[in-house]
Amino acid sequence: METAGSNPKRPGNPLWLLAEVTYKCPLHCVFCYNPTDYATYGPELTTEEWLKVLREGRELGATQLGFSGGEPLMRDDLEIMIAEARKLGYYTNLITSGVGLTEKRIAAFKEGGLDHIQLSFQDSTREMNDWLSSTKTFELKKRVAELIQKYDYPMVFNCVLHRHNIDHTQQILEMAEQLGAEYVELANTQYYAWAFENRDQLLPSHDQLRRAEEVTNKFRERVGDKIKVYFVVPDYHSTRPKACMNGWGSLFITVTSDGVVLPCHEARMLPGLTFPSARDHDLKWIWYDSPGFNAYRGDAWMQEPCRTCPDKEKDFGGCRCQAYMLTGDARNADPVCDLSPHHHLITEAVEKADRPTLPPNVKPIVFRDDRNSRLLSAKKTDTTPVT
Amino acid sequence: MAQPQRIAFDHDAVIDIAKYYRFQWEPAQNCHVILYPEGMVKLPGSSGEIMKRVDGTRSLNGIVAELEQQFPGIELRADVVDFLEVAHGNGWIKPKAAG
C-alpha cells in the first residue's frame, strides 16, 4: 500500500462506495450530516444511472457498498439496486431509520441478497426531548427490529448522541437490549452540515460525556458478549484529530443523489474544488485523475504544523472540511489538534458547552427540511466565505 | 487485523463460514477475501486455498487430507491448523457440530 507521506503516483483502489441515493427523508434530524443545501440539487440519478455507478465502482475494486441517504427507502427502486449490487459481488449495507421498511420490502431485499442492515434510532418527532418515551418511535423500531430478526439479519443499532439525549444513554441502551440488538453504536454527533448549524445546542459537556461513558461501561459489564457496544467519542473533546476518511481519496468514494462524486460525504462544501458528476465521467477517471480527488492526497498540500509533524502519516492532519469550516482554509491543521494555532476555536466551543445551561441568546435549533435547506443555501450564496 | 487470536477446535468437526461473513475471489486484489459488515480481510496464497475448502462439508482433517493429495510430499498440517485457528479466533468460521 502507498504511504500517505508521499505524493503517490497512483493511489490504491477505493474499498467503500457510499451511495447517497436520495436526500428525501421523512425525518428532520437536527444532527444530520447531509449537506445543508441539498434541496437546491439537481434531479436524482435514475435507476439505470445508479446501476452504471455500481458497475463502475465494482470494476474499480470497491467491495463494501452502503445504501444511504436521506432515507434510502424513499427510492422505490432500491430492490433493483440491491439485487444488482449483490450480483456484482458487493457486500451490501443498508443504512436506514426503518421508516418505510415493510415486510414486502425486506423480503425483496433478502431475496436480492442484501447482506446487512444498520437501523438508526432517530428523532422521528419534533419533540426532541420526548422522543425516547415516544410510543410512536418505540413501536416503529420494535416492528422493524422484529422484521430484521425474522429475515435473519444481525441487529445493528446506531444512535447519534448529543447534549439533549446523552443523559438518556442508559434508557437508549436498555431500549436496544429490549429490541434484541447484537451491536449498538453510540455515535456522538460529528459537527458538520446541519449538526454544525446546531453545534452550540448539541455539543455535550465534559460531565455529560463522562457520565455516558460510565453508564456504557457498566452496561457492557452486565451484558458481556451478548451485545457489543461501540462508543464513539466526539472529536471536539479530543486533542488529536481523527484520521478522517483514512486519508483523502484513499478508501472511500461517495456518490450523491444527483450524481456528484466525492472523496467524503461532506467534501462538496469545500470552495475552489469542482467535483465531477457520474453522469459525465466514469468513476475510474474521477477516482484516479480528477483534480478534486487529488487535491489533498499525499502531503504536498500541508502547511505547518502538519508538514513536519511525526503524526502526519497517522492522522493526515485530520479533517479538511472541519479545517475549512472553522478556519476558512481546508489546508490548515484540523483545529481539534492541540498543535493547531486554531485549537482555541474548539476549546472555546467546549467551554461554552460546559456551562450548566445554554445562554438565552443561543442560536435556535434548525431542523433539517427542504425549506430550511433553501434558506441556508440562499444565505451561503450571499456571504463571502471567511478567509 | 491487529492481533489474531487463535482458538482451537475439534479437527474432526465439519466447519463452515460463519453467519454474516462472505468468502470470494476479488479480482482487484488478485486474491481471495473475506467480507463482513464494513470490512474486508485479504487471504493471499495458501490461506485462500485453505479457506476455499471451508464450505460446510469438510473438517480440518478432511481439508488437510485433500490438500496433501493435491500437493503430495508437502507438510501442510501445521499451516492449516495455524490458519484455521486464527480464522476461528476471528469469528470467520465455526465448527458445525459445536453449533
XYZ file of C-alpha atoms in Angstrom:
486
model
C 0.000 0.000 0.000
C 1.105 3.526 -0.711
C 2.014 5.618 2.291
C 0.409 8.941 2.966
C 3.768 10.635 3.426
C 4.480 10.784 -0.267
C 2.582 12.001 -3.260
C 1.687 8.632 -4.679
C 1.667 8.478 -8.466
C -1.294 6.197 -8.318
C -3.368 5.675 -5.190
C -4.848 2.333 -4.256
C -8.380 1.474 -5.285
C -11.392 2.524 -3.238
C -12.863 -0.146 -0.981
C -16.006 1.676 0.117
C -18.716 3.083 -2.099
C -21.312 5.152 -0.306
C -24.434 5.636 -2.405
C -26.491 8.518 -1.040
C -29.348 7.505 -3.277
C -31.725 10.264 -2.210
C -31.827 13.262 0.102
C -35.545 12.796 0.628
C -36.196 11.905 4.236
C -39.299 11.654 6.385
C -37.255 12.761 9.429
C -35.881 16.187 10.329
C -32.888 15.331 12.474
C -31.009 18.327 13.805
C -27.697 16.431 13.744
C -27.996 15.303 10.115
C -24.719 15.248 8.187
C -26.333 15.696 4.791
C -25.349 18.918 3.028
C -27.484 21.838 4.224
C -28.138 22.960 0.631
C -29.402 19.545 -0.563
C -32.809 20.991 -1.564
C -31.148 23.003 -4.345
C -29.519 19.978 -6.018
C -30.493 18.744 -9.449
C -32.564 15.651 -10.233
C -31.681 12.316 -8.661
C -29.841 9.712 -10.706
C -32.189 7.318 -12.466
C -32.192 3.593 -11.795
C -30.073 2.988 -14.897
C -27.589 5.652 -13.855
C -27.257 4.116 -10.399
C -26.664 0.684 -11.898
C -23.888 2.195 -14.019
C -22.338 3.739 -10.878
C -22.493 0.372 -9.107
C -20.809 -1.421 -12.014
C -18.061 1.176 -12.281
C -17.451 1.132 -8.525
C -17.106 -2.620 -8.565
C -14.733 -2.506 -11.539
C -12.623 -0.074 -9.526
C -12.430 -2.645 -6.739
C -14.903 -1.382 -4.137
C -16.208 -4.277 -2.029
C -18.345 -2.537 0.570
C -21.418 -0.696 -0.570
C -23.558 1.472 1.659
C -27.042 2.498 0.597
C -27.698 5.672 2.479
C -29.453 8.981 2.108
C -31.621 10.792 3.222
C -33.724 7.756 3.780
C -32.778 5.206 1.091
C -36.178 3.519 1.458
C -37.649 6.601 -0.211
C -36.329 5.150 -3.509
C -38.779 2.549 -4.753
C -36.081 1.034 -6.984
C -33.840 0.109 -4.042
C -34.736 -3.556 -4.593
C -33.317 -3.391 -8.125
C -30.112 -1.697 -6.957
C -29.584 -4.206 -4.136
C -30.041 -7.201 -6.421
C -27.611 -5.773 -8.973
C -25.084 -4.857 -6.262
C -25.095 -8.356 -4.865
C -24.729 -9.866 -8.339
C -21.706 -7.654 -8.842
C -20.129 -9.030 -5.645
C -20.529 -6.137 -3.222
C -21.091 -6.654 0.473
C -24.245 -4.596 0.691
C -25.191 -2.480 3.703
C -28.458 -0.618 4.166
C -28.284 2.378 6.483
C -31.836 3.256 7.424
C -34.135 4.777 10.006
C -36.567 1.945 9.326
C -39.316 4.374 8.339
C -40.962 2.721 5.351
C -39.500 -0.747 5.887
C -42.387 -3.112 5.231
C -42.253 -6.896 5.231
C -42.721 -6.928 1.478
C -39.662 -4.754 1.018
C -37.368 -6.566 3.438
C -38.363 -9.876 1.831
C -37.357 -8.460 -1.542
C -34.068 -7.166 -0.116
C -33.297 -10.597 1.313
C -34.171 -12.241 -1.980
C -31.927 -9.768 -3.790
C -29.038 -10.573 -1.450
C -28.804 -7.615 0.930
C -26.128 -8.529 3.490
C -26.570 -6.122 6.348
C -28.913 -3.539 7.848
C -27.978 -0.754 10.232
C -31.002 0.652 11.984
C -30.751 4.128 13.425
C -32.549 5.420 16.408
C -33.631 8.822 15.342
C -35.846 11.551 16.392
C -38.913 10.912 14.316
C -40.795 13.693 16.036
C -40.001 17.328 16.512
C -40.286 16.954 20.264
C -36.688 16.069 20.734
C -36.827 15.727 24.479
C -39.738 13.348 24.315
C -38.600 11.113 21.562
C -37.212 8.417 23.805
C -40.509 7.964 25.542
C -42.430 8.405 22.317
C -44.624 5.350 21.796
C -44.570 6.044 18.089
C -40.795 5.777 17.916
C -40.657 2.650 20.036
C -43.452 0.874 18.180
C -41.863 1.639 14.836
C -38.406 0.439 15.901
C -39.928 -2.643 17.501
C -41.774 -3.576 14.335
C -38.666 -3.038 12.233
C -36.466 -4.901 14.725
C -38.810 -7.902 14.528
C -38.647 -7.850 10.743
C -34.859 -7.632 10.803
C -34.662 -10.671 13.076
C -37.287 -12.606 11.136
C -35.224 -12.169 7.988
C -32.067 -13.305 9.752
C -30.098 -10.072 9.768
C -27.839 -9.080 12.638
C -29.433 -6.424 14.826
C -27.240 -3.367 14.492
C -28.440 -0.230 16.208
C -26.960 3.173 15.816
C -27.887 6.135 17.936
C -26.465 9.606 17.490
C -25.735 11.249 20.823
C -25.883 14.944 21.627
C -26.475 17.308 24.524
C -30.232 16.672 24.572
C -30.198 12.878 24.620
C -26.793 11.866 26.004
C -28.151 11.871 29.563
C -30.556 9.119 28.418
C -27.731 6.752 27.447
C -28.979 4.214 29.975
C -32.509 4.210 28.506
C -31.137 4.092 24.963
C -29.051 1.019 25.812
C -31.980 -0.643 27.558
C -34.215 0.032 24.596
C -31.631 -1.514 22.280
C -31.397 -4.542 24.561
C -35.164 -4.903 24.676
C -35.261 -4.832 20.895
C -32.702 -7.630 20.665
C -29.692 -5.640 19.452
C -26.454 -7.547 18.891
C -24.419 -4.440 18.115
C -25.019 -0.936 19.422
C -23.152 2.066 18.158
C -23.454 5.178 20.287
C -22.030 7.740 17.920
C -21.514 11.202 19.252
C -22.581 13.853 16.787
C -19.935 14.983 14.333
C -20.256 18.678 13.762
C -20.818 19.037 10.036
C -23.656 20.410 7.966
C -26.923 20.515 9.976
C -25.119 19.465 13.126
C -22.652 22.337 12.639
C -25.531 24.787 12.263
C -26.842 23.445 15.574
C -23.489 22.934 17.271
C -23.987 25.213 20.259
C -27.258 23.424 21.014
C -25.902 19.908 20.519
C -22.380 19.785 21.917
C -22.427 17.905 25.251
C -20.384 18.967 28.261
C -17.400 17.019 29.613
C -19.524 15.867 32.531
C -22.298 14.578 30.317
C -19.782 12.708 28.235
C -18.063 11.193 31.257
C -21.379 10.037 32.729
C -22.460 8.500 29.425
C -19.195 6.589 29.213
C -19.627 5.325 32.769
C -23.158 4.136 32.050
C -21.941 2.458 28.867
C -19.132 0.658 30.681
C -21.498 -0.612 33.366
C -23.892 -1.830 30.686
C -21.017 -3.602 28.915
C -20.091 -5.359 32.156
C -23.657 -6.539 32.650
C -24.389 -7.798 29.134
C -20.909 -9.205 28.429
C -20.566 -10.756 24.965
C -24.301 -10.671 24.306
C -24.204 -7.117 22.957
C -21.201 -5.334 21.509
C -21.338 -1.642 22.346
C -19.226 0.906 20.500
C -18.968 4.376 21.988
C -17.636 6.935 19.541
C -16.305 9.994 21.385
C -16.857 13.418 19.865
C -13.657 14.789 18.381
C -14.298 18.186 19.968
C -13.374 16.569 23.273
C -10.076 15.235 21.912
C -6.673 16.802 21.441
C -5.651 14.851 18.337
C -7.681 14.829 15.136
C -9.326 11.769 13.627
C -7.696 10.183 10.580
C -10.578 11.479 8.523
C -11.757 9.038 5.820
C -8.467 7.234 6.411
C -6.934 9.891 4.193
C -8.436 11.875 1.330
C -9.219 9.728 -1.702
C -7.679 6.645 -0.127
C -10.552 4.225 0.619
C -13.889 5.987 0.295
C -15.888 7.198 -2.652
C -19.287 8.810 -2.211
C -21.868 9.319 -4.917
C -24.608 11.812 -4.103
C -28.238 11.627 -5.184
C -27.643 13.946 -8.136
C -24.527 12.081 -9.258
C -21.718 14.241 -7.871
C -18.789 12.054 -6.836
C -16.930 12.978 -3.642
C -13.994 11.700 -1.567
C -16.214 12.097 1.501
C -19.861 12.925 2.040
C -19.076 16.448 3.278
C -16.464 17.476 0.698
C -18.917 19.283 -1.541
C -18.759 22.243 0.862
C -15.098 22.924 0.103
C -14.516 26.009 -2.037
C -12.353 26.009 -5.135
C -12.895 22.348 -5.936
C -15.239 21.060 -8.586
C -16.340 17.507 -8.189
C -17.398 15.728 -11.360
C -20.684 14.003 -11.939
C -21.034 10.287 -12.539
C -23.310 11.336 -15.394
C -20.372 12.864 -17.287
C -17.384 10.717 -16.292
C -16.702 7.182 -15.202
C -15.690 6.546 -11.609
C -12.258 5.334 -12.672
C -11.277 8.690 -14.130
C -12.865 10.511 -11.223
C -11.022 8.423 -8.631
C -7.573 8.436 -10.227
C -7.414 11.571 -12.332
C -9.951 14.222 -11.345
C -8.388 17.282 -9.687
C -10.857 17.124 -6.779
C -9.813 13.620 -5.739
C -6.137 14.537 -5.988
C -6.401 17.846 -4.125
C -5.490 16.504 -0.673
C -3.779 13.226 -1.436
C -0.236 12.865 -0.171
C 1.171 15.712 1.925
C 2.326 18.377 -0.543
C -0.734 20.476 0.344
C 0.042 20.510 4.058
C 1.079 23.589 5.989
C 2.691 23.834 9.400
C 2.315 22.346 11.960
C 1.228 19.304 9.873
C 4.004 19.383 7.286
C 6.756 18.475 9.753
C 4.561 16.594 12.233
C 5.579 12.996 13.024
C 1.865 12.078 13.185
C 1.051 13.284 9.673
C 1.015 9.760 8.274
C -1.235 8.639 11.089
C -3.949 11.304 11.072
C -3.339 13.092 7.729
C -3.814 16.432 9.500
C -7.374 15.482 10.429
C -10.404 16.590 8.507
C -10.212 19.035 5.600
C -13.857 20.036 5.938
C -13.504 20.734 9.658
C -10.380 22.812 8.964
C -12.297 24.782 6.339
C -15.461 25.260 8.406
C -13.564 26.541 11.432
C -10.533 28.323 9.963
C -11.596 29.188 6.410
C -8.721 27.210 4.852
C -9.002 23.489 4.182
C -5.181 23.152 4.141
C -4.874 24.128 7.779
C -4.494 21.542 10.504
C -7.809 20.301 11.843
C -8.312 22.601 14.873
C -9.152 19.575 17.020
C -5.374 19.105 17.177
C -3.896 20.971 20.136
C -0.847 21.747 17.998
C -3.057 23.796 15.693
C -2.859 27.572 16.199
C -6.664 27.477 15.849
C -7.246 24.925 18.603
C -8.820 27.644 20.766
C -11.843 27.530 18.420
C -12.508 24.028 19.712
C -11.759 24.707 23.373
C -13.986 27.791 23.316
C -16.897 25.749 21.947
C -16.329 23.085 24.602
C -16.103 25.711 27.363
C -19.460 27.068 26.249
C -20.870 23.541 26.339
C -19.521 23.035 29.849
C -21.758 25.785 31.241
C -24.691 24.224 33.052
C -27.300 25.923 30.887
C -27.249 27.266 27.369
C -27.181 31.074 27.203
C -30.562 32.689 26.439
C -29.225 34.079 23.159
C -28.123 30.644 21.846
C -28.876 30.186 18.171
C -32.252 28.463 17.781
C -32.290 24.868 16.548
C -32.580 24.438 12.788
C -34.428 21.308 11.680
C -33.341 19.537 8.542
C -36.045 20.127 5.978
C -36.412 21.457 2.449
C -37.461 24.934 3.500
C -34.511 25.431 5.849
C -32.218 23.937 3.247
C -33.260 26.582 0.717
C -32.914 29.324 3.322
C -29.439 28.203 4.357
C -28.388 27.843 0.749
C -29.523 31.397 -0.060
C -27.670 32.685 2.986
C -24.496 30.911 1.935
C -24.574 32.418 -1.561
C -24.975 35.884 -0.051
C -21.993 35.765 2.252
C -18.367 35.757 1.309
C -16.605 32.828 2.979
C -14.299 33.643 5.876
C -10.641 33.579 4.925
C -6.164 -7.271 11.603
C -4.487 -6.266 14.852
C -3.620 -9.328 16.911
C -5.056 -12.548 15.634
C -6.235 -14.661 18.486
C -6.038 -18.395 17.952
C -8.860 -20.551 19.201
C -8.570 -24.318 18.878
C -11.474 -26.536 17.828
C -12.255 -30.181 17.068
C -10.285 -31.248 13.972
C -12.980 -33.753 13.029
C -15.859 -31.288 13.234
C -17.248 -30.077 9.930
C -16.524 -26.371 9.616
C -18.371 -23.651 7.767
C -18.099 -19.928 7.133
C -19.789 -18.025 9.965
C -23.017 -16.139 9.516
C -22.620 -12.639 8.050
C -19.202 -13.452 6.548
C -18.655 -13.969 2.850
C -15.687 -15.506 1.086
C -14.977 -14.639 -2.528
C -12.324 -14.102 -5.175
C -11.522 -10.416 -5.539
C -10.065 -9.513 -8.956
C -8.948 -6.020 -7.883
C -6.899 -7.508 -5.022
C -5.842 -10.524 -7.036
C -6.590 -12.748 -4.062
C -9.415 -14.274 -2.046
C -11.046 -12.107 0.599
C -13.489 -12.406 3.478
C -16.138 -9.714 3.556
C -18.164 -8.778 6.603
C -20.114 -5.732 7.759
C -17.947 -2.733 6.920
C -14.764 -4.713 6.493
C -12.578 -6.975 4.387
C -9.646 -9.278 5.052
C -7.319 -10.355 2.259
C -6.372 -14.015 2.126
C -3.475 -14.321 -0.284
C -1.939 -17.583 -1.441
C -2.337 -20.659 0.712
C -4.793 -19.068 3.170
C -7.229 -18.575 0.290
C -6.662 -22.159 -0.836
C -7.480 -23.421 2.662
C -10.485 -21.156 3.099
C -11.881 -22.249 -0.272
C -12.430 -25.656 1.285
C -14.333 -24.373 4.317
C -17.801 -24.921 2.904
C -19.852 -26.836 5.423
C -18.883 -30.275 4.072
C -15.315 -30.785 5.330
C -13.498 -30.919 8.677
C -9.970 -29.636 9.302
C -8.673 -33.184 8.926
C -10.642 -33.518 5.702
C -9.105 -30.327 4.338
C -5.568 -31.456 5.254
C -6.137 -34.819 3.551
C -7.432 -33.149 0.422
C -4.573 -30.654 0.230
C -1.958 -33.356 0.835
C -3.395 -35.344 -2.010
C -3.243 -32.308 -4.248
C 0.245 -31.249 -3.187
C 1.988 -34.553 -2.396
C 5.121 -34.545 -0.295
C 4.456 -31.179 1.356
C 3.868 -30.993 5.110
C 0.734 -28.861 5.313
C -0.979 -29.749 8.555
C 0.747 -27.124 10.715
C -0.112 -24.322 8.259
C -3.734 -25.404 8.011
C -4.101 -25.612 11.797
C -2.416 -22.220 12.229
C -4.635 -20.500 9.725
C -7.922 -22.101 10.723
C -7.387 -21.468 14.432
C -6.791 -17.806 13.660
C -9.859 -17.807 11.379
C -11.859 -19.377 14.197
C -10.497 -16.869 16.720
C -11.575 -14.047 14.418
C -15.057 -15.493 14.116
C -14.833 -16.110 10.349
C -15.516 -19.836 10.636
C -17.392 -22.046 13.034
C -17.474 -25.803 13.649
C -20.849 -27.062 12.532
C -21.182 -29.805 15.151
C -20.438 -27.424 18.004
C -23.196 -25.130 16.767
